Coordinates of C-alpha atoms and ligand atoms in Angstrom, one line a residue:
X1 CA 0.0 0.0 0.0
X2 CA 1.6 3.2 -0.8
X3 CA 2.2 5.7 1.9
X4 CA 2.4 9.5 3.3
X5 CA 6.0 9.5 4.4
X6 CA 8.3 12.0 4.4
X7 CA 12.0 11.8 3.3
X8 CA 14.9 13.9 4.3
X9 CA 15.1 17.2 1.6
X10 CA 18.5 15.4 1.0
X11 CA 17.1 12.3 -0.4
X12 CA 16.8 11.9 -4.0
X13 CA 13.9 10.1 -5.7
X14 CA 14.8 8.0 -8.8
X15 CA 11.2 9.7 -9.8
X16 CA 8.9 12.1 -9.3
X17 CA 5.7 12.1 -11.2
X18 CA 3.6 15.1 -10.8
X19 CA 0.2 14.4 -10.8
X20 CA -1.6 11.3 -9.8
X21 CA -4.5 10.8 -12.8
X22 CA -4.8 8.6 -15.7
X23 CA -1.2 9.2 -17.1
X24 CA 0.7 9.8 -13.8
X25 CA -0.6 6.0 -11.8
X26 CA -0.2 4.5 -15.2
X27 CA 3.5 5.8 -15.7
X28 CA 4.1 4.7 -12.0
X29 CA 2.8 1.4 -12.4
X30 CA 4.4 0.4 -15.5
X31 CA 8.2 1.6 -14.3
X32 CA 7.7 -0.4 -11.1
X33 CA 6.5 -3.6 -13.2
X34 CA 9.9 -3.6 -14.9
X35 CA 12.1 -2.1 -12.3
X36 CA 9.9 -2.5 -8.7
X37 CA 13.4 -1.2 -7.0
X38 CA 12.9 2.5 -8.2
X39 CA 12.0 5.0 -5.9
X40 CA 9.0 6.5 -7.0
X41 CA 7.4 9.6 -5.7
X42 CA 3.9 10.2 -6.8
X43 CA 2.1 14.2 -5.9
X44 CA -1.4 14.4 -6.5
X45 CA -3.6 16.1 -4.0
X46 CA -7.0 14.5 -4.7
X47 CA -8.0 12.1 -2.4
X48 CA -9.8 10.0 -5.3
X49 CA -8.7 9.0 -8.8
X50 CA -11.6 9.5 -11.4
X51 CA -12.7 7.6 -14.2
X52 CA -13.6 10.3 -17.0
X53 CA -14.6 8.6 -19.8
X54 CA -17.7 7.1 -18.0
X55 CA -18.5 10.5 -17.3
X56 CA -20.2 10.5 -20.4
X57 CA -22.3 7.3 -19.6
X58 CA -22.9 8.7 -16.3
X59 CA -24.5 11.8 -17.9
X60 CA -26.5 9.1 -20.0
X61 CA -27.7 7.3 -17.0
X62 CA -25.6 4.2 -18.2
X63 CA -23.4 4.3 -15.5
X64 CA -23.5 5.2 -11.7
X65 CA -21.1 7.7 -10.5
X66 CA -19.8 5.7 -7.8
X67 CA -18.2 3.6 -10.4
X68 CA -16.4 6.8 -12.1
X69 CA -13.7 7.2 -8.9
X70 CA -12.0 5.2 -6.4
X71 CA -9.9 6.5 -3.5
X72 CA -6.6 7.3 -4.8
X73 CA -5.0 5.2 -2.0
X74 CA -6.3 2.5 -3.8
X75 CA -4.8 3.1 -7.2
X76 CA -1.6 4.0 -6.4
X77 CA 0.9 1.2 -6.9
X78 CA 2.5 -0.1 -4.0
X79 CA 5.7 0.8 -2.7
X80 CA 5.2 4.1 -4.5
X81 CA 5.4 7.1 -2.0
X82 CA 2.3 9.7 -2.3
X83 CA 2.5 13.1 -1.4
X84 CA -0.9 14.2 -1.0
X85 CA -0.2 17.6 -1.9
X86 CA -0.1 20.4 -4.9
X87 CA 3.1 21.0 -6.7
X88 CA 3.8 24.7 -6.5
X89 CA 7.5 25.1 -8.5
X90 CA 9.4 23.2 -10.3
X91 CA 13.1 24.1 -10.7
X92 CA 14.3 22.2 -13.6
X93 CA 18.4 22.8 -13.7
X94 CA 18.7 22.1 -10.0
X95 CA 16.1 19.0 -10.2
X96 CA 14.0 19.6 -7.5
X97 CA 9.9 20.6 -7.3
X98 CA 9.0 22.3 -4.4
X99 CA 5.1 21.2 -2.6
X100 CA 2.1 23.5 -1.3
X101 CA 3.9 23.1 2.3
X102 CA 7.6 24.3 1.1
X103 CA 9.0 20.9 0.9
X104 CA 11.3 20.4 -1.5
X105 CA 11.7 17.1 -3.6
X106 CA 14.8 16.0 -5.7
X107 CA 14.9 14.2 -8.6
X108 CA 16.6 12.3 -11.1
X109 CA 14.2 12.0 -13.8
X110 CA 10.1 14.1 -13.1
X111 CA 7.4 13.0 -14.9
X112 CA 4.7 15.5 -15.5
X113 CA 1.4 14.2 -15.9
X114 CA -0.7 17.4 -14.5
X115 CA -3.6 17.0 -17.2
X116 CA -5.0 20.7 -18.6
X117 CA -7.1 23.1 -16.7
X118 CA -10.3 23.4 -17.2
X119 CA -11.6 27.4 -17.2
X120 CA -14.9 27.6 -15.6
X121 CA -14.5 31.3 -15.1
X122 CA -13.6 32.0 -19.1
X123 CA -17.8 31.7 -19.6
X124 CA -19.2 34.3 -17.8
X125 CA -21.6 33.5 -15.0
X126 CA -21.6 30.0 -15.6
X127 CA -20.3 29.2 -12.2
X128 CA -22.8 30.6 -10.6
X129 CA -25.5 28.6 -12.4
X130 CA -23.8 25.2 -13.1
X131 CA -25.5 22.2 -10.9
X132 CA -29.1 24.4 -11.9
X133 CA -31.6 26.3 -14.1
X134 CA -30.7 22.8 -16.2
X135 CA -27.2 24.2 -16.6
X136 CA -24.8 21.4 -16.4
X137 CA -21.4 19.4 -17.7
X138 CA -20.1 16.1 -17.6
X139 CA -16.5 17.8 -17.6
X140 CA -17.4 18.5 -13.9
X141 CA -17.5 14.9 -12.0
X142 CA -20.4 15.6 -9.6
X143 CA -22.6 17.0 -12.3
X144 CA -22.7 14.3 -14.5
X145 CA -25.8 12.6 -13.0
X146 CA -27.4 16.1 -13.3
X147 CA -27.0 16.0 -17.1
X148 CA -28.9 12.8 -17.0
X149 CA -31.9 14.6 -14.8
X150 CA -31.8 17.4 -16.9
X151 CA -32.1 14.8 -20.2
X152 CA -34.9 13.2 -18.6
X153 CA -37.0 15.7 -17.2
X154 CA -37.5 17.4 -21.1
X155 CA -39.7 16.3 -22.7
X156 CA -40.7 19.7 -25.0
X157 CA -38.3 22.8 -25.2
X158 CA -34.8 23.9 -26.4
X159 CA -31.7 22.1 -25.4
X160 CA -27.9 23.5 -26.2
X161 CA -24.9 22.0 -25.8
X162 CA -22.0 23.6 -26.7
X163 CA -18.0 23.2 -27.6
X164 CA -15.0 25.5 -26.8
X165 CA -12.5 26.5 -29.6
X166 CA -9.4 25.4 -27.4
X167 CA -8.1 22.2 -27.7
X168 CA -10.0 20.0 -25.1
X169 CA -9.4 16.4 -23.5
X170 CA -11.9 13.9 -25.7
X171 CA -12.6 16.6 -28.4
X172 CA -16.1 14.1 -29.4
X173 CA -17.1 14.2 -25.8
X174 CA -19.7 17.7 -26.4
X175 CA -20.9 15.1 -29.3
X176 CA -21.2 12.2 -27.3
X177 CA -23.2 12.9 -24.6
X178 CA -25.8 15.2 -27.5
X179 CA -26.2 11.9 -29.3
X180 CA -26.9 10.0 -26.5
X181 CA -29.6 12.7 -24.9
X182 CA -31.1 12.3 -28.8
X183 CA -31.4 9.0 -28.5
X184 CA -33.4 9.0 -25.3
X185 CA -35.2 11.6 -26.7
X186 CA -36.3 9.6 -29.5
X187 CA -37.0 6.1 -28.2
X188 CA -39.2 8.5 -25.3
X189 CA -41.6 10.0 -28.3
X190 CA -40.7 13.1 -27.6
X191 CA -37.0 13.9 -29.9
X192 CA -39.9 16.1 -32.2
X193 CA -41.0 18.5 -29.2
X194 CA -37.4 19.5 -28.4
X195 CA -35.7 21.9 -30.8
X196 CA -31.4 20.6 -30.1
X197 CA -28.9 23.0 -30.8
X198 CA -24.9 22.0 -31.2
X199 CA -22.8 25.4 -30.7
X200 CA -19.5 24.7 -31.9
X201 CA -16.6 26.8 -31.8
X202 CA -14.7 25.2 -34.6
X203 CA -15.4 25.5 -38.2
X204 CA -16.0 21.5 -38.5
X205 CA -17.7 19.1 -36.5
X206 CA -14.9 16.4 -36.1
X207 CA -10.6 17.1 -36.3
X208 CA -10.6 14.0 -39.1
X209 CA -12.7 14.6 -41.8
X210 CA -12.9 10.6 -42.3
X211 CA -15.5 10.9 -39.6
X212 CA -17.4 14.1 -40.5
X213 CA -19.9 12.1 -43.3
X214 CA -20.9 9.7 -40.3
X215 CA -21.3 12.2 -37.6
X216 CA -23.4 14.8 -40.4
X217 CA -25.6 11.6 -40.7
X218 CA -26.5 11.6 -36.8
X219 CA -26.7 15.2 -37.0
X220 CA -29.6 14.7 -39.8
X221 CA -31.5 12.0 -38.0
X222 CA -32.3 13.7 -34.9
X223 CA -32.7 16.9 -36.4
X224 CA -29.9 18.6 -34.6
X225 CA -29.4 22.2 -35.8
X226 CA -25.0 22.5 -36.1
X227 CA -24.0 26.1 -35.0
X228 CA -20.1 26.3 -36.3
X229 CA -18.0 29.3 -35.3
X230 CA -20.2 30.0 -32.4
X231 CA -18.6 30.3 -29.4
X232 CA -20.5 30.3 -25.7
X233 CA -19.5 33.9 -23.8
X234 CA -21.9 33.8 -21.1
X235 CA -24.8 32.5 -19.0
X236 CA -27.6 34.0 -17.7
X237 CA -29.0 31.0 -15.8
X238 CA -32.0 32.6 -14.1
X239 CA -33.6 33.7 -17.0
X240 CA -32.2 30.7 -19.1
X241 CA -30.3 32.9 -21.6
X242 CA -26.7 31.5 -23.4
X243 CA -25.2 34.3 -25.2
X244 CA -23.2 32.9 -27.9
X245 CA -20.5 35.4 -30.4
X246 CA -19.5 34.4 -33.9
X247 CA -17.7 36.3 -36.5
X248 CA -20.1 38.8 -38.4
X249 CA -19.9 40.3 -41.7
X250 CA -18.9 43.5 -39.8
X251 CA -16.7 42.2 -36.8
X252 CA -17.8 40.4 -33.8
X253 CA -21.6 39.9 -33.4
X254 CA -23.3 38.8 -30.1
X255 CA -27.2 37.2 -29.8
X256 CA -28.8 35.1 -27.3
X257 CA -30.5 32.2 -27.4
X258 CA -33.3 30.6 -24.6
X259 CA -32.8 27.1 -23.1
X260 CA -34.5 24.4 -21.1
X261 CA -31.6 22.6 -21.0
X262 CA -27.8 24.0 -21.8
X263 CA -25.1 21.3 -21.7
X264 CA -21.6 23.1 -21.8
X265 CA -17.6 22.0 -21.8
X266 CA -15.5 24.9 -20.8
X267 CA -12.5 26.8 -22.3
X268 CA -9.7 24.1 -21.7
X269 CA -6.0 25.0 -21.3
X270 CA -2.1 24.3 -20.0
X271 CA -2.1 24.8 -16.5
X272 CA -0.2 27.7 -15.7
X273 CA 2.6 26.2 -13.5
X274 CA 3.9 24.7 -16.8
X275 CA 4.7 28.3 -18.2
X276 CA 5.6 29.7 -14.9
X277 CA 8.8 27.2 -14.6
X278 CA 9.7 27.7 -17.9
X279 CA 9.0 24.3 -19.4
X280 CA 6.0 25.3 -22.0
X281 CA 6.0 25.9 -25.6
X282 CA 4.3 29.0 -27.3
X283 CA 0.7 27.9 -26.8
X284 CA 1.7 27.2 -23.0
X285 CA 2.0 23.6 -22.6
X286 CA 4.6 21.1 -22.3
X287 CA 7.2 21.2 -24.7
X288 CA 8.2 18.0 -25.3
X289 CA 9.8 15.8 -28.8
X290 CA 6.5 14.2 -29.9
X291 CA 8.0 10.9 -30.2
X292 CA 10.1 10.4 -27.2
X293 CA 8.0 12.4 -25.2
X294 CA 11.3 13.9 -23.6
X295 CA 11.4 18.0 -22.8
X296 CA 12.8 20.0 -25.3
X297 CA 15.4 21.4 -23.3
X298 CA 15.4 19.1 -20.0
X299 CA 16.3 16.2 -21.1
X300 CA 15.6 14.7 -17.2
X301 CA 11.8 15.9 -17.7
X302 CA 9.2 13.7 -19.5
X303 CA 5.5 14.5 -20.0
X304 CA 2.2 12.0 -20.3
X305 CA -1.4 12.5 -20.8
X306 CA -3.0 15.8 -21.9
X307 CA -0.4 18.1 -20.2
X308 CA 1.8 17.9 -23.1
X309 CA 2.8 19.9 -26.2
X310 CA 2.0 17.3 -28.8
X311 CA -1.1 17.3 -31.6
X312 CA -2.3 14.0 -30.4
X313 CA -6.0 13.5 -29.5
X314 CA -6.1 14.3 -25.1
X315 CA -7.7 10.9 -24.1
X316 CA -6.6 8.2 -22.0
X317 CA -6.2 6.3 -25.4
X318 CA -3.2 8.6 -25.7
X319 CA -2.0 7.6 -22.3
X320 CA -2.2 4.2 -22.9
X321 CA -0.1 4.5 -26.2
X322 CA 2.4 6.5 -24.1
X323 CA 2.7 4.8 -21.5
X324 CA 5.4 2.4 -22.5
X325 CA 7.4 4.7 -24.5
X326 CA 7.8 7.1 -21.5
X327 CA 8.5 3.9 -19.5
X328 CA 11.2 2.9 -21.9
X329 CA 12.7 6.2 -22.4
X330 CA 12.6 7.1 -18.9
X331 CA 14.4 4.0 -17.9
X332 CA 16.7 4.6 -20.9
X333 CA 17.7 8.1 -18.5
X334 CA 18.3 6.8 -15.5
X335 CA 20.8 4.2 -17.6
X336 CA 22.4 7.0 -18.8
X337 CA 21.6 6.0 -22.2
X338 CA 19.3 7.8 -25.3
X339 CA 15.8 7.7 -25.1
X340 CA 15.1 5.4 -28.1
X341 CA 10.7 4.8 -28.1
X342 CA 8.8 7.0 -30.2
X343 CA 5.3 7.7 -29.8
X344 CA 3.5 7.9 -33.2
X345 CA 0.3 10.4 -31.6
X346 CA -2.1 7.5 -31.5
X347 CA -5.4 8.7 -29.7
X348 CA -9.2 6.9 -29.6
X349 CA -12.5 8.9 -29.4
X350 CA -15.2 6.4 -29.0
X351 CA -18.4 8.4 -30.4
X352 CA -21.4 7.4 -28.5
X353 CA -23.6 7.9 -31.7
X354 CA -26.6 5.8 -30.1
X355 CA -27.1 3.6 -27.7
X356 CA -25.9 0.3 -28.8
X357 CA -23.7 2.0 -31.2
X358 CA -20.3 3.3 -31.3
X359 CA -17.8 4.8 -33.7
X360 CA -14.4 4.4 -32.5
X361 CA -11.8 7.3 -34.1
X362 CA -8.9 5.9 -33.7
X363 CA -5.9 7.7 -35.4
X364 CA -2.5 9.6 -35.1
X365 CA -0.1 12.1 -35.1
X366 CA -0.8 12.3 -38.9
X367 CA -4.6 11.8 -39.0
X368 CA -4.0 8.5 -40.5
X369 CA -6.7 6.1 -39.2
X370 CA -5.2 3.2 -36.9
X371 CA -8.7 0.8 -36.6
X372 CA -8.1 -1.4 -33.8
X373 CA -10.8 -3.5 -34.7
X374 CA -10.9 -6.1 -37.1
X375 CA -11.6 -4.4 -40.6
X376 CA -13.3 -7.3 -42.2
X377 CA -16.0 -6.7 -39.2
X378 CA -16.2 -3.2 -38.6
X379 CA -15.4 -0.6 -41.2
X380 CA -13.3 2.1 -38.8
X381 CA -15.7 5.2 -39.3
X382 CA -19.0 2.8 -39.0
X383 CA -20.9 2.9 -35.8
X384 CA -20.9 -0.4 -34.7
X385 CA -21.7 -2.8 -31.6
X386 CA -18.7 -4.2 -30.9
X387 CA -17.5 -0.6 -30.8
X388 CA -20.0 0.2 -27.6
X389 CA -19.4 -3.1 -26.1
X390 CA -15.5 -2.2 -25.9
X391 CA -16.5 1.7 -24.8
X392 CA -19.6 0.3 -22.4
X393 CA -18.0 -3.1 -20.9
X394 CA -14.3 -3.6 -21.9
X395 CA -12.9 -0.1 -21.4
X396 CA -13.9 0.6 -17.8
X397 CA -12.2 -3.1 -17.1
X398 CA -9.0 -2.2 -18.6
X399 CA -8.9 1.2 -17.3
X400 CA -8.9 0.0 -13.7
X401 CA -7.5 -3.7 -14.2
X402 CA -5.0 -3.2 -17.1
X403 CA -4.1 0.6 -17.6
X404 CA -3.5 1.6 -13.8
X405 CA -1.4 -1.7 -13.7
X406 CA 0.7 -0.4 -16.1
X407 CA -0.5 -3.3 -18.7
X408 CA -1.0 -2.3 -22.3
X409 CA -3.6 -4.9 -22.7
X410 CA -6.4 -6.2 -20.2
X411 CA -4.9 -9.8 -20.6
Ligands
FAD501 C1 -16.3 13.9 -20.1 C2 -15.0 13.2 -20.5 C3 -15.1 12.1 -21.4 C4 -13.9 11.5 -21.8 N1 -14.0 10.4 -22.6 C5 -12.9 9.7 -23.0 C6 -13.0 8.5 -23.7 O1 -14.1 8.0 -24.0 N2 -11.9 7.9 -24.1 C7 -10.6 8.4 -23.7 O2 -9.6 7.7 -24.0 N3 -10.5 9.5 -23.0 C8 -11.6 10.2 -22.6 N4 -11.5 11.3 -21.9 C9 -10.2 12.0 -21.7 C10 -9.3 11.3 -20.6 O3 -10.1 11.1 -19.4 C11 -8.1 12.2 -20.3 O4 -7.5 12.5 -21.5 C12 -7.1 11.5 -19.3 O5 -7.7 11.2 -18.1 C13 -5.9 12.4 -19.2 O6 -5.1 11.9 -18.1 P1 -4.0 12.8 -17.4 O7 -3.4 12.0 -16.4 O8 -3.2 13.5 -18.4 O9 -4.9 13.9 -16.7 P2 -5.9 13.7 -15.5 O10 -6.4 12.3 -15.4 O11 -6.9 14.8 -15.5 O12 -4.9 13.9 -14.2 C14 -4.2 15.0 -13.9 C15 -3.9 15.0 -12.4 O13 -2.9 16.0 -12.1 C16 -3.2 16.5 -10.8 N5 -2.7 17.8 -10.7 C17 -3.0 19.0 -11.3 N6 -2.3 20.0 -10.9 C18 -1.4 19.5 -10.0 C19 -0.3 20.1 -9.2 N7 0.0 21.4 -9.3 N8 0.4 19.2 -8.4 C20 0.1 17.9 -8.4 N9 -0.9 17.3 -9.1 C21 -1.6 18.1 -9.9 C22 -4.8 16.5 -10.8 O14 -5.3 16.6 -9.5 C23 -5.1 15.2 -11.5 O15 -5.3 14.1 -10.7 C24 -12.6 12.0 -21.4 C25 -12.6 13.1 -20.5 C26 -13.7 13.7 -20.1 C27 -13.7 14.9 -19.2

């Protein structure tokens, strides 16, 4: 079981990984399966570890929330040593990050694996309305069951849901959980009484254009009116008003629009620390190779999961590609020797198009398609059942049995 101890400020971890989610346990757990001597120091001050793709099926009502998070004791590989705390600097040429409480700990090799920040505050007063007025986001743990109350309590009326121009973790995610309220919708009677609105930030509905035709398709059959280039600016939840602006003929233009029900995923960017010690690239994230996942600069610094610099898809799909490169690389370090793995920006976007039915994007770096699924069954941009078996059943059993093992495969 790991443990809250406290070493000398003279001791010198083998590792530190900053941050204890998806890409941080999963790094841990995969160095100690090949070398359980390391030292291994793990910061994350969440008490629980959550599970955020079944947000989504949470806000769906296919999943109950309890099964989205587990104590973070739990997770944590043993014989890794937890500080339960916030990393506040890191000082890369003298390896060492200093904690929320001023303790500083030395390295030879850090690990970031912080994830991205999600900006509540960059939609004006949607903080003060989220968790009511049907305002709500499966980006926020807690909430996600309120999506699903809000999904079933219309029955006639105007629903929004929304998507940020910033790059965000599971870019289909403001799709996913639309599709899946449609579907309800539908199989209830009542898809005709409410008027769905997707506003979308971006000029197309989908990064690969391979999966634009399909996802148009599902647009069509629920009637779902697409909204690109308009971006959500504020919230009115009182009086149920979403002001959305979009690029007019004569600048900027701003209108309103009325909801029942308003589903939103917030402005999404590097967190701030990653910038203030120096380690970010122009847009403010991580800058590490793409391949080796090593710093630019530090060559003692590697990044995993959606923290990082690279054009890869933010999922844990990513992570799990990652994992063993970083692994590889990082052990590589500590030998002394190159870093040698390359990641080639494989990410997975399982697109909850209806219930029973799943497109799985799965591509990389170069937007080529990398189908994990047998072709001869499953054409890779078709929705299929296999597809939601492996999103609704198989996925939740790796993630916790396979991925937080440090295992590339459930078996
Ligand atoms: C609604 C939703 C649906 C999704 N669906 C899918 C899907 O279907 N398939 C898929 O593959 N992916 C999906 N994802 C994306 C996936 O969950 C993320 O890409 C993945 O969890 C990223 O892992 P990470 O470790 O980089 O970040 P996280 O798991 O977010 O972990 C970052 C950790 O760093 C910690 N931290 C932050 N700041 C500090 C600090 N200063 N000091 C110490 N620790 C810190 C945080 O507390 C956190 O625990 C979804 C995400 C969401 C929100």
């Amino acid at each position: 079981m790991s443990t809250l101890k406290n070493k000398s400020s003279h001791h010198v971890y083998d590792v530190v990984i900053v941050g204890g989610g998806t890409a941080g346990i999963a790094a841990a757990a995969s160095l100690l399966k090949r070398h359980p001597r390391l030292e291994i120091a793990v910061v994350e001050p969440s008490a629980n570890h959550y599970y955020q793709p079944g947000w989504t099926l949470v806000g769906a009502g296919l999943m109950p929330y309890e099964q989205t998070h587990r104590p973070m004791i739990q997770v944590l590989p043993d014989d890794v040593i937890w500080y339960q705390q916030r990393v506040r600097t890191i000082a890369p040429r003298r390896r060492w990050i200093a904690l929320g409480s001023g303790q500083q700990l030395q390295y030879r090799v850090l690990i970031i694996a912080m994830g991205l920040t999600l900006n509540w505050k960059g939609i004006e007063g949607l903080e003060e309305t989220l968790g009511s007025n049907g305002v709500s986001s499966n980006y926020m743990p807690e909430l996600s069951p309120y999506t699903w109350q809000n999904i079933q309590a219309l029955t006639t009326g105007r629903a929004l849901f929304t998507q940020p121009l910033e790059t965000i973790k599971c870019a289909g995610a403001p799709q996913k959980t639309m599709y899946l309220a449609c579907d309800h919708w539908r199989k209830a009677g009542v898809l005709s009484n409410v008027d769905v609105h997707f506003h979308n930030s971006r000029a197309s509905l989908f990064g690969i254009d391979a999966f634009v035709p399909v996802l148009s398709k599902y647009l069509e059959h629920y009637g779902i009116s697409h909204h690109s280039q308009e971006e959500l600016v504020a919230v009115d939840g009182t009086h149920r008003q979403a002001f959305f602006r979009y690029q007019g003929d004569q600048g900027l233009r701003e209108y309103e629009a009325r909801f029942d029900m308003l589903h939103v995923v917030p402005p999404q960017c590097a967190p701030a620390l990653i910038s203030d010690c120096g380690l970010a690239d122009s847009g403010g994230w991580l800058d590490v190779d793409p391949g080796t996942l090593q710093h630019t600069y530090f060559p003692t610094i590697f990044g995993i999961g959606d923290v990082c610099g690279t054009g890869n898809a933010k999922t844990a799909a990513a992570v799990r590609a990652q994992m063993p490169v970083v692994t590889d690389n990082v052990l590589a370090v500590l030998r002394g020797a190159m870093p040698k793995q390359k990641y080639d920006g494989y990410g997975a976007c399982p697109l909850t198009v209806e219930h029973g039915r799943v497109v799985l994007a799965e591509f990389d770096y170069s937007g080529e398609l990398q189908p994990s699924l047998p072709q001869w069954l499953v054409g890779s941009t078709e929705p299929s059942r296999l597809a939601w078996w492996v999103k609704t059943q198989l996925m939740p059993r790796y993630y916790w049995n396979g991925l937080l093992k440090g295992r590339k495969r459930l078996l």
